Amino acid sequence: MSDVLLSARGLEVHFPIRSGGALRRTTGAVRAVDGVDLDIHRGETLGLVGESGCGKSTLGNALLRLVEPTGGTVTFDGTDVTALGRRQLRELRRRAGMVFQDPFASLDPRRTVAQTVSEPLEVHGLHGGRRERTARVGELLELVGLDPAVADRYPHEFSGGQRQRVGIARALAGEPDFLVCDEAIASLDVSVQAQVLNLLRRLQQQLGLTLLFISHDLSAVRHVADRIAVMYLGRVVEVGPAEAVGTHPQMPYTQALLSAVPVPHPELERNRQRIVLRGDVPSPAAVPSGCRFRTRCPQAFEPCPDVDPALQPVGPADGHLAACHLHGVVGTPVSREDDVPEGPTPGDAARAPRDAGRERR
């Protein structure tokens, strides 16, 4: 049996841009996910991080075909997900669940907790009759730390953290192997975030789950993840063991993300150096040629506009990959005929030699 549970190769999700009123025509595309290669191993928690709008949630949805990919393949436990029909896709949805960002929006306000959690049991024909399903709902609520006596209540009667626990119970109802947690703690108070993170870690260990934990909060991801993947403008630009990525980031974008994480020590927080990126994130409808981070990178140099960097091994840790020319020019030459404006230049460091770039890291 392969150690890889889910694999994506060249995965793309492009949303067409249409204009023209009644005679609408396609004038371009938003490249939300643009050629992602990713492996998720059995029993691990993979943290997926990046700025808002980089394509994290779209990637999570595409892996479960909640959004239809426009290119590439997704393989789940040896099965090509992109080729599944409706009936086969239902079986996938039993084995792969989703925990959504906003627990109030994702729960039907007109359905009780029992009705919400039991719906997957009914859809997938699990746990027989009504009495067995009721007992199973109670077990699931206990599993996520809720009293089974609350099963007849409605979502508005719960706090945000309690609603998210209901959402987790619903995701677990189908007895899945794989869970996508899409910003599952973003709308919660800090103290409640810690409770939900600890709950997810316990469930992952207790049930042997494989998790894709999507978040823009790097400190939370480092708390729960075995490996971390960093996305920028629709593509994974660095991936590796959580300890290696968190302490020895090899890609300038990852270094900038980590420098923005607050340090819980006033004196260290005041004196530490931060990497401030200039300019705005380019539009996913007009991605720069070559390295898509080059318009904001303080270490950009000659190959960056002309060669699209490939993920390649970096650093001493096994499985640590980065898409950056600072580690050698490996990638695909690109045409710059339709390149977008570069925006603010990063100054003299833009033309720094490769060795100087290494010293600055």
Tab-separated table of C-alpha atoms in Angstrom:
chain	number	residue	atom	x	y	z
A	1	MET	CA	0.000	0.000	0.000
A	2	SER	CA	1.319	3.440	-0.955
A	3	ASP	CA	2.198	5.899	1.814
A	4	VAL	CA	0.547	8.683	-0.211
A	5	LEU	CA	-3.213	8.958	0.355
A	6	LEU	CA	-3.897	11.934	-1.905
A	7	SER	CA	-1.820	13.295	-4.757
A	8	ALA	CA	-2.290	16.262	-7.092
A	9	ARG	CA	-0.327	16.693	-10.304
A	10	GLY	CA	-0.489	19.833	-12.429
A	11	LEU	CA	-3.801	20.755	-10.778
A	12	GLU	CA	-5.449	23.848	-12.234
A	13	VAL	CA	-8.631	25.763	-11.419
A	14	HIS	CA	-9.170	28.720	-13.755
A	15	PHE	CA	-12.285	30.891	-13.562
A	16	PRO	CA	-13.198	32.573	-16.886
A	17	ILE	CA	-13.502	36.355	-17.086
A	18	ARG	CA	-16.431	37.309	-19.296
A	19	SER	CA	-17.545	40.677	-20.628
A	20	GLY	CA	-19.739	42.108	-23.346
A	21	GLY	CA	-23.245	42.325	-21.901
A	22	ALA	CA	-25.773	40.140	-23.743
A	23	LEU	CA	-23.118	38.816	-26.137
A	24	ARG	CA	-20.764	37.697	-23.427
A	25	ARG	CA	-17.342	36.504	-24.428
A	26	THR	CA	-14.374	35.172	-22.488
A	27	THR	CA	-11.609	37.757	-22.226
A	28	GLY	CA	-9.289	35.994	-19.794
A	29	ALA	CA	-9.139	33.775	-16.750
A	30	VAL	CA	-8.446	34.050	-13.040
A	31	ARG	CA	-5.789	31.416	-12.375
A	32	ALA	CA	-6.801	30.602	-8.788
A	33	VAL	CA	-4.879	27.308	-8.774
A	34	ASP	CA	-2.198	27.158	-11.418
A	35	GLY	CA	-0.259	23.922	-11.724
A	36	VAL	CA	-0.050	22.528	-8.191
A	37	ASP	CA	1.905	19.349	-7.426
A	38	LEU	CA	1.223	18.055	-3.915
A	39	ASP	CA	1.329	14.779	-1.968
A	40	ILE	CA	-0.468	14.155	1.338
A	41	HIS	CA	0.689	11.097	3.272
A	42	ARG	CA	-1.500	8.755	5.292
A	43	GLY	CA	-1.963	9.791	8.907
A	44	GLU	CA	-0.200	13.141	8.593
A	45	THR	CA	-1.396	16.717	9.005
A	46	LEU	CA	-0.326	18.925	6.113
A	47	GLY	CA	-0.600	22.652	6.816
A	48	LEU	CA	-1.362	24.856	3.805
A	49	VAL	CA	-0.531	28.541	4.335
A	50	GLY	CA	-0.409	31.753	2.332
A	51	GLU	CA	-1.942	35.208	2.012
A	52	SER	CA	-5.657	35.701	1.455
A	53	GLY	CA	-6.496	35.141	-2.206
A	54	CYS	CA	-3.535	32.872	-2.961
A	55	GLY	CA	-5.812	29.912	-3.819
A	56	LYS	CA	-5.699	27.843	-0.616
A	57	SER	CA	-9.452	27.301	-0.246
A	58	THR	CA	-9.922	26.730	-3.973
A	59	LEU	CA	-7.225	24.054	-3.856
A	60	GLY	CA	-8.919	22.333	-0.895
A	61	ASN	CA	-12.258	22.369	-2.701
A	62	ALA	CA	-10.707	21.086	-5.923
A	63	LEU	CA	-9.122	18.118	-4.142
A	64	LEU	CA	-12.646	16.963	-3.188
A	65	ARG	CA	-14.187	18.135	-6.477
A	66	LEU	CA	-16.395	20.649	-4.721
A	67	VAL	CA	-14.908	22.867	-7.430
A	68	GLU	CA	-14.272	21.247	-10.802
A	69	PRO	CA	-10.585	21.329	-11.852
A	70	THR	CA	-9.850	22.737	-15.292
A	71	GLY	CA	-6.636	20.756	-15.651
A	72	GLY	CA	-4.377	18.224	-13.989
A	73	THR	CA	-5.268	15.170	-11.912
A	74	VAL	CA	-6.150	14.318	-8.312
A	75	THR	CA	-5.581	10.762	-7.088
A	76	PHE	CA	-7.164	9.548	-3.840
A	77	ASP	CA	-6.011	6.168	-2.551
A	78	GLY	CA	-5.104	5.101	-6.086
A	79	THR	CA	-8.340	6.366	-7.704
A	80	ASP	CA	-8.403	9.235	-10.209
A	81	VAL	CA	-10.863	11.654	-8.589
A	82	THR	CA	-11.185	13.798	-11.716
A	83	ALA	CA	-12.597	10.823	-13.665
A	84	LEU	CA	-15.257	9.749	-11.144
A	85	GLY	CA	-18.956	9.706	-11.981
A	86	ARG	CA	-21.688	10.928	-9.652
A	87	ARG	CA	-22.190	7.607	-7.838
A	88	GLN	CA	-18.458	7.033	-7.360
A	89	LEU	CA	-18.055	10.614	-6.207
A	90	ARG	CA	-20.560	9.982	-3.406
A	91	GLU	CA	-18.293	7.257	-2.024
A	92	LEU	CA	-15.372	9.691	-2.130
A	93	ARG	CA	-17.438	12.217	-0.158
A	94	ARG	CA	-17.943	9.587	2.533
A	95	ARG	CA	-14.209	8.962	2.836
A	96	ALA	CA	-13.213	12.631	2.596
A	97	GLY	CA	-14.929	15.329	4.653
A	98	MET	CA	-14.762	19.120	4.951
A	99	VAL	CA	-14.776	21.455	7.949
A	100	PHE	CA	-15.710	24.942	6.757
A	101	GLN	CA	-14.464	28.344	7.911
A	102	ASP	CA	-17.673	29.932	9.209
A	103	PRO	CA	-19.578	27.457	11.409
A	104	PHE	CA	-22.701	29.623	11.497
A	105	ALA	CA	-22.926	29.950	7.710
A	106	SER	CA	-22.190	26.261	7.120
A	107	LEU	CA	-24.934	25.006	9.473
A	108	ASP	CA	-28.588	25.169	8.401
A	109	PRO	CA	-30.307	27.413	10.993
A	110	ARG	CA	-33.603	25.529	10.521
A	111	ARG	CA	-32.162	22.124	11.335
A	112	THR	CA	-31.310	20.816	14.784
A	113	VAL	CA	-27.871	19.517	15.643
A	114	ALA	CA	-29.202	15.957	15.464
A	115	GLN	CA	-30.616	16.533	11.967
A	116	THR	CA	-27.385	18.159	10.798
A	117	VAL	CA	-25.038	15.472	12.122
A	118	SER	CA	-27.271	12.577	11.049
A	119	GLU	CA	-27.642	13.774	7.449
A	120	PRO	CA	-24.401	12.080	6.245
A	121	LEU	CA	-25.544	8.873	7.961
A	122	GLU	CA	-28.790	8.950	5.977
A	123	VAL	CA	-27.137	9.909	2.678
A	124	HIS	CA	-24.556	7.130	2.890
A	125	GLY	CA	-26.873	4.550	4.461
A	126	LEU	CA	-24.817	4.152	7.633
A	127	HIS	CA	-25.939	2.816	11.019
A	128	GLY	CA	-29.248	1.328	9.919
A	129	GLY	CA	-32.483	2.663	11.348
A	130	ARG	CA	-33.475	5.774	13.200
A	131	ARG	CA	-32.598	4.490	16.661
A	132	GLU	CA	-29.082	3.458	15.601
A	133	ARG	CA	-28.503	6.823	13.924
A	134	THR	CA	-29.658	8.683	17.040
A	135	ALA	CA	-27.199	6.695	19.146
A	136	ARG	CA	-24.421	7.409	16.638
A	137	VAL	CA	-25.164	11.166	16.741
A	138	GLY	CA	-24.716	11.049	20.521
A	139	GLU	CA	-21.380	9.266	20.127
A	140	LEU	CA	-20.164	11.844	17.612
A	141	LEU	CA	-21.148	14.759	19.855
A	142	GLU	CA	-19.281	13.190	22.771
A	143	LEU	CA	-16.284	12.645	20.495
A	144	VAL	CA	-16.024	16.389	19.805
A	145	GLY	CA	-16.635	17.378	23.429
A	146	LEU	CA	-20.363	18.192	23.392
A	147	ASP	CA	-23.126	16.814	25.605
A	148	PRO	CA	-25.469	14.522	23.607
A	149	ALA	CA	-28.362	16.280	25.368
A	150	VAL	CA	-27.841	19.320	23.076
A	151	ALA	CA	-28.801	17.320	19.973
A	152	ASP	CA	-32.270	18.905	19.802
A	153	ARG	CA	-30.985	22.475	19.863
A	154	TYR	CA	-30.472	24.824	16.889
A	155	PRO	CA	-27.207	26.490	15.779
A	156	HIS	CA	-28.148	29.953	17.123
A	157	GLU	CA	-28.184	28.507	20.644
A	158	PHE	CA	-24.434	27.758	20.546
A	159	SER	CA	-21.239	29.773	20.717
A	160	GLY	CA	-18.880	29.915	17.733
A	161	GLY	CA	-16.595	27.237	19.155
A	162	GLN	CA	-19.530	24.930	19.887
A	163	ARG	CA	-20.889	25.414	16.368
A	164	GLN	CA	-17.504	24.499	14.934
A	165	ARG	CA	-17.523	21.323	17.043
A	166	VAL	CA	-20.903	20.478	15.493
A	167	GLY	CA	-19.364	21.020	12.049
A	168	ILE	CA	-16.505	18.679	12.935
A	169	ALA	CA	-18.977	16.056	14.195
A	170	ARG	CA	-20.853	16.267	10.886
A	171	ALA	CA	-17.600	15.863	8.946
A	172	LEU	CA	-16.766	12.758	10.987
A	173	ALA	CA	-20.200	11.164	10.564
A	174	GLY	CA	-19.238	9.372	7.360
A	175	GLU	CA	-16.200	7.830	9.092
A	176	PRO	CA	-13.747	9.512	6.700
A	177	ASP	CA	-10.066	8.827	6.143
A	178	PHE	CA	-9.289	12.409	5.080
A	179	LEU	CA	-10.461	15.818	6.331
A	180	VAL	CA	-9.978	19.239	4.760
A	181	CYS	CA	-10.110	21.916	7.477
A	182	ASP	CA	-10.601	25.161	5.559
A	183	GLU	CA	-9.704	28.066	7.885
A	184	ALA	CA	-11.487	26.112	10.627
A	185	ILE	CA	-10.341	28.470	13.405
A	186	ALA	CA	-10.284	31.817	11.574
A	187	SER	CA	-13.652	33.053	12.898
A	188	LEU	CA	-13.078	31.962	16.505
A	189	ASP	CA	-11.687	33.757	19.561
A	190	VAL	CA	-8.039	33.044	20.351
A	191	SER	CA	-8.777	30.938	23.441
A	192	VAL	CA	-11.360	28.917	21.499
A	193	GLN	CA	-8.920	28.476	18.620
A	194	ALA	CA	-6.554	26.628	20.946
A	195	GLN	CA	-9.359	24.321	22.068
A	196	VAL	CA	-10.343	23.466	18.496
A	197	LEU	CA	-6.697	22.920	17.489
A	198	ASN	CA	-6.194	20.532	20.385
A	199	LEU	CA	-9.447	18.757	19.474
A	200	LEU	CA	-8.272	18.263	15.880
A	201	ARG	CA	-4.932	16.888	17.060
A	202	ARG	CA	-6.660	14.451	19.400
A	203	LEU	CA	-9.091	13.278	16.726
A	204	GLN	CA	-6.276	12.861	14.206
A	205	GLN	CA	-4.381	10.605	16.592
A	206	GLN	CA	-7.436	8.759	17.919
A	207	LEU	CA	-9.058	8.045	14.546
A	208	GLY	CA	-5.955	7.847	12.366
A	209	LEU	CA	-7.160	10.706	10.167
A	210	THR	CA	-5.218	12.449	7.444
A	211	LEU	CA	-5.697	16.235	7.610
A	212	LEU	CA	-5.211	19.131	5.225
A	213	PHE	CA	-5.217	22.144	7.556
A	214	ILE	CA	-5.674	25.375	5.567
A	215	SER	CA	-4.873	28.636	7.354
A	216	HIS	CA	-3.179	32.009	7.020
A	217	ASP	CA	-2.035	31.700	10.655
A	218	LEU	CA	1.476	30.259	10.542
A	219	SER	CA	1.739	29.898	14.317
A	220	ALA	CA	-1.408	27.740	14.390
A	221	VAL	CA	-0.183	25.655	11.471
A	222	ARG	CA	3.171	25.012	13.151
A	223	HIS	CA	1.249	23.803	16.222
A	224	VAL	CA	-0.701	21.083	14.406
A	225	ALA	CA	1.133	20.251	11.174
A	226	ASP	CA	3.688	17.546	10.411
A	227	ARG	CA	4.539	19.222	7.112
A	228	ILE	CA	3.866	22.715	5.744
A	229	ALA	CA	3.125	23.785	2.164
A	230	VAL	CA	3.304	27.481	1.272
A	231	MET	CA	1.168	28.891	-1.560
A	232	TYR	CA	1.655	32.094	-3.505
A	233	LEU	CA	-0.490	33.249	-6.405
A	234	GLY	CA	-1.979	29.841	-7.178
A	235	ARG	CA	1.092	27.673	-6.784
A	236	VAL	CA	2.969	25.834	-4.022
A	237	VAL	CA	6.336	27.580	-3.682
A	238	GLU	CA	7.753	25.698	-0.667
A	239	VAL	CA	6.910	22.456	1.126
A	240	GLY	CA	8.668	20.418	3.763
A	241	PRO	CA	8.726	19.217	7.372
A	242	ALA	CA	7.132	21.749	9.733
A	243	GLU	CA	10.308	22.154	11.762
A	244	ALA	CA	12.460	22.750	8.665
A	245	VAL	CA	10.076	25.228	7.031
A	246	GLY	CA	9.418	27.005	10.327
A	247	THR	CA	13.052	27.458	11.351
A	248	HIS	CA	14.989	27.367	8.057
A	249	PRO	CA	12.715	28.711	5.285
A	250	GLN	CA	14.427	28.580	1.893
A	251	MET	CA	12.095	30.781	-0.158
A	252	PRO	CA	12.042	34.591	0.355
A	253	TYR	CA	8.236	34.616	0.474
A	254	THR	CA	8.193	32.060	3.312
A	255	GLN	CA	10.824	34.096	5.130
A	256	ALA	CA	8.602	37.183	4.868
A	257	LEU	CA	5.566	35.274	6.150
A	258	LEU	CA	7.477	33.988	9.177
A	259	SER	CA	8.868	37.433	9.958
A	260	ALA	CA	5.280	38.713	10.263
A	261	VAL	CA	4.354	36.189	12.988
A	262	PRO	CA	4.254	38.010	16.375
A	263	VAL	CA	6.720	36.893	19.048
A	264	PRO	CA	5.143	36.516	22.530
A	265	HIS	CA	7.954	38.458	24.212
A	266	PRO	CA	7.782	42.292	24.252
A	267	GLU	CA	11.525	42.967	24.069
A	268	LEU	CA	12.183	40.388	21.339
A	269	GLU	CA	9.170	41.639	19.410
A	270	ARG	CA	10.457	45.226	19.480
A	271	ASN	CA	14.008	44.401	18.440
A	272	ARG	CA	13.575	41.658	15.856
A	273	GLN	CA	13.975	42.373	12.142
A	274	ARG	CA	11.056	42.049	9.778
A	275	ILE	CA	11.005	41.515	6.029
A	276	VAL	CA	8.640	44.085	4.555
A	277	LEU	CA	7.517	43.248	1.023
A	278	ARG	CA	6.995	46.129	-1.383
A	279	GLY	CA	4.099	46.425	-3.783
A	280	ASP	CA	0.863	44.483	-4.009
A	281	VAL	CA	0.165	40.867	-4.887
A	282	PRO	CA	-0.260	40.677	-8.694
A	283	SER	CA	-3.688	39.784	-10.023
A	284	PRO	CA	-4.233	36.039	-10.587
A	285	ALA	CA	-5.652	37.104	-13.951
A	286	ALA	CA	-2.246	38.535	-14.971
A	287	VAL	CA	0.468	36.401	-13.401
A	288	PRO	CA	4.050	37.679	-13.961
A	289	SER	CA	6.362	35.660	-16.176
A	290	GLY	CA	9.057	33.510	-14.655
A	291	CYS	CA	8.963	33.458	-10.853
A	292	ARG	CA	5.575	34.825	-9.855
A	293	PHE	CA	7.034	36.302	-6.665
A	294	ARG	CA	9.769	38.296	-8.434
A	295	THR	CA	7.840	41.613	-8.508
A	296	ARG	CA	7.959	41.740	-4.689
A	297	CYS	CA	11.078	39.732	-3.923
A	298	PRO	CA	13.983	41.654	-2.329
A	299	GLN	CA	16.447	39.080	-3.717
A	300	ALA	CA	15.274	38.857	-7.337
A	301	PHE	CA	18.054	38.564	-9.948
A	302	GLU	CA	18.616	37.783	-13.631
A	303	PRO	CA	16.892	34.387	-14.154
A	304	CYS	CA	13.739	35.300	-12.244
A	305	PRO	CA	11.777	36.984	-15.096
A	306	ASP	CA	12.763	34.415	-17.718
A	307	VAL	CA	12.522	30.988	-16.050
A	308	ASP	CA	9.545	29.609	-14.126
A	309	PRO	CA	11.229	27.901	-11.133
A	310	ALA	CA	10.429	24.291	-10.303
A	311	LEU	CA	10.205	22.781	-6.832
A	312	GLN	CA	13.607	21.297	-6.014
A	313	PRO	CA	15.298	19.819	-2.918
A	314	VAL	CA	16.817	22.448	-0.623
A	315	GLY	CA	18.415	22.485	2.817
A	316	PRO	CA	19.520	19.518	4.924
A	317	ALA	CA	16.030	18.131	5.735
A	318	ASP	CA	14.615	15.307	3.626
A	319	GLY	CA	11.527	16.299	1.636
A	320	HIS	CA	12.180	20.050	1.890
A	321	LEU	CA	11.450	21.610	-1.525
A	322	ALA	CA	11.381	25.206	-2.733
A	323	ALA	CA	10.713	26.909	-6.056
A	324	CYS	CA	13.442	29.551	-6.031
A	325	HIS	CA	16.389	30.395	-8.301
A	326	LEU	CA	18.569	31.225	-5.295
A	327	HIS	CA	19.145	27.474	-5.075
A	328	GLY	CA	20.041	27.024	-8.739
A	329	VAL	CA	18.281	27.741	-12.012
A	330	VAL	CA	15.888	24.820	-12.451
A	331	GLY	CA	12.634	25.377	-14.290
A	332	THR	CA	10.914	26.135	-17.566
A	333	PRO	CA	11.955	29.046	-19.839
A	334	VAL	CA	9.026	31.387	-20.480
A	335	SER	CA	8.067	34.020	-23.021
A	336	ARG	CA	7.832	37.594	-21.737
A	337	GLU	CA	5.839	38.976	-24.671
A	338	ASP	CA	2.640	39.224	-22.632
A	339	ASP	CA	4.273	40.012	-19.303
A	340	VAL	CA	2.495	42.284	-16.832
A	341	PRO	CA	4.004	45.511	-15.442
A	342	GLU	CA	6.440	44.742	-12.669
A	343	GLY	CA	5.309	47.378	-10.161
A	344	PRO	CA	7.729	48.861	-7.579
A	345	THR	CA	11.304	47.683	-7.916
A	346	PRO	CA	12.912	46.331	-4.768
A	347	GLY	CA	15.988	48.577	-5.124
A	348	ASP	CA	19.616	47.670	-5.504
A	349	ALA	CA	19.061	44.248	-3.923
A	350	ALA	CA	17.031	43.258	-6.978
A	351	ARG	CA	20.224	42.550	-8.875
A	352	ALA	CA	22.159	41.041	-5.981
A	353	PRO	CA	24.216	37.973	-6.897
A	354	ARG	CA	23.095	34.557	-5.728
A	355	ASP	CA	25.674	34.301	-2.926
A	356	ALA	CA	24.664	37.670	-1.476
A	357	GLY	CA	21.076	36.462	-1.493
A	358	ARG	CA	22.084	33.439	0.579
A	359	GLU	CA	23.868	35.649	3.118
A	360	ARG	CA	20.785	37.821	3.627
A	361	ARG	CA	18.762	34.749	4.588
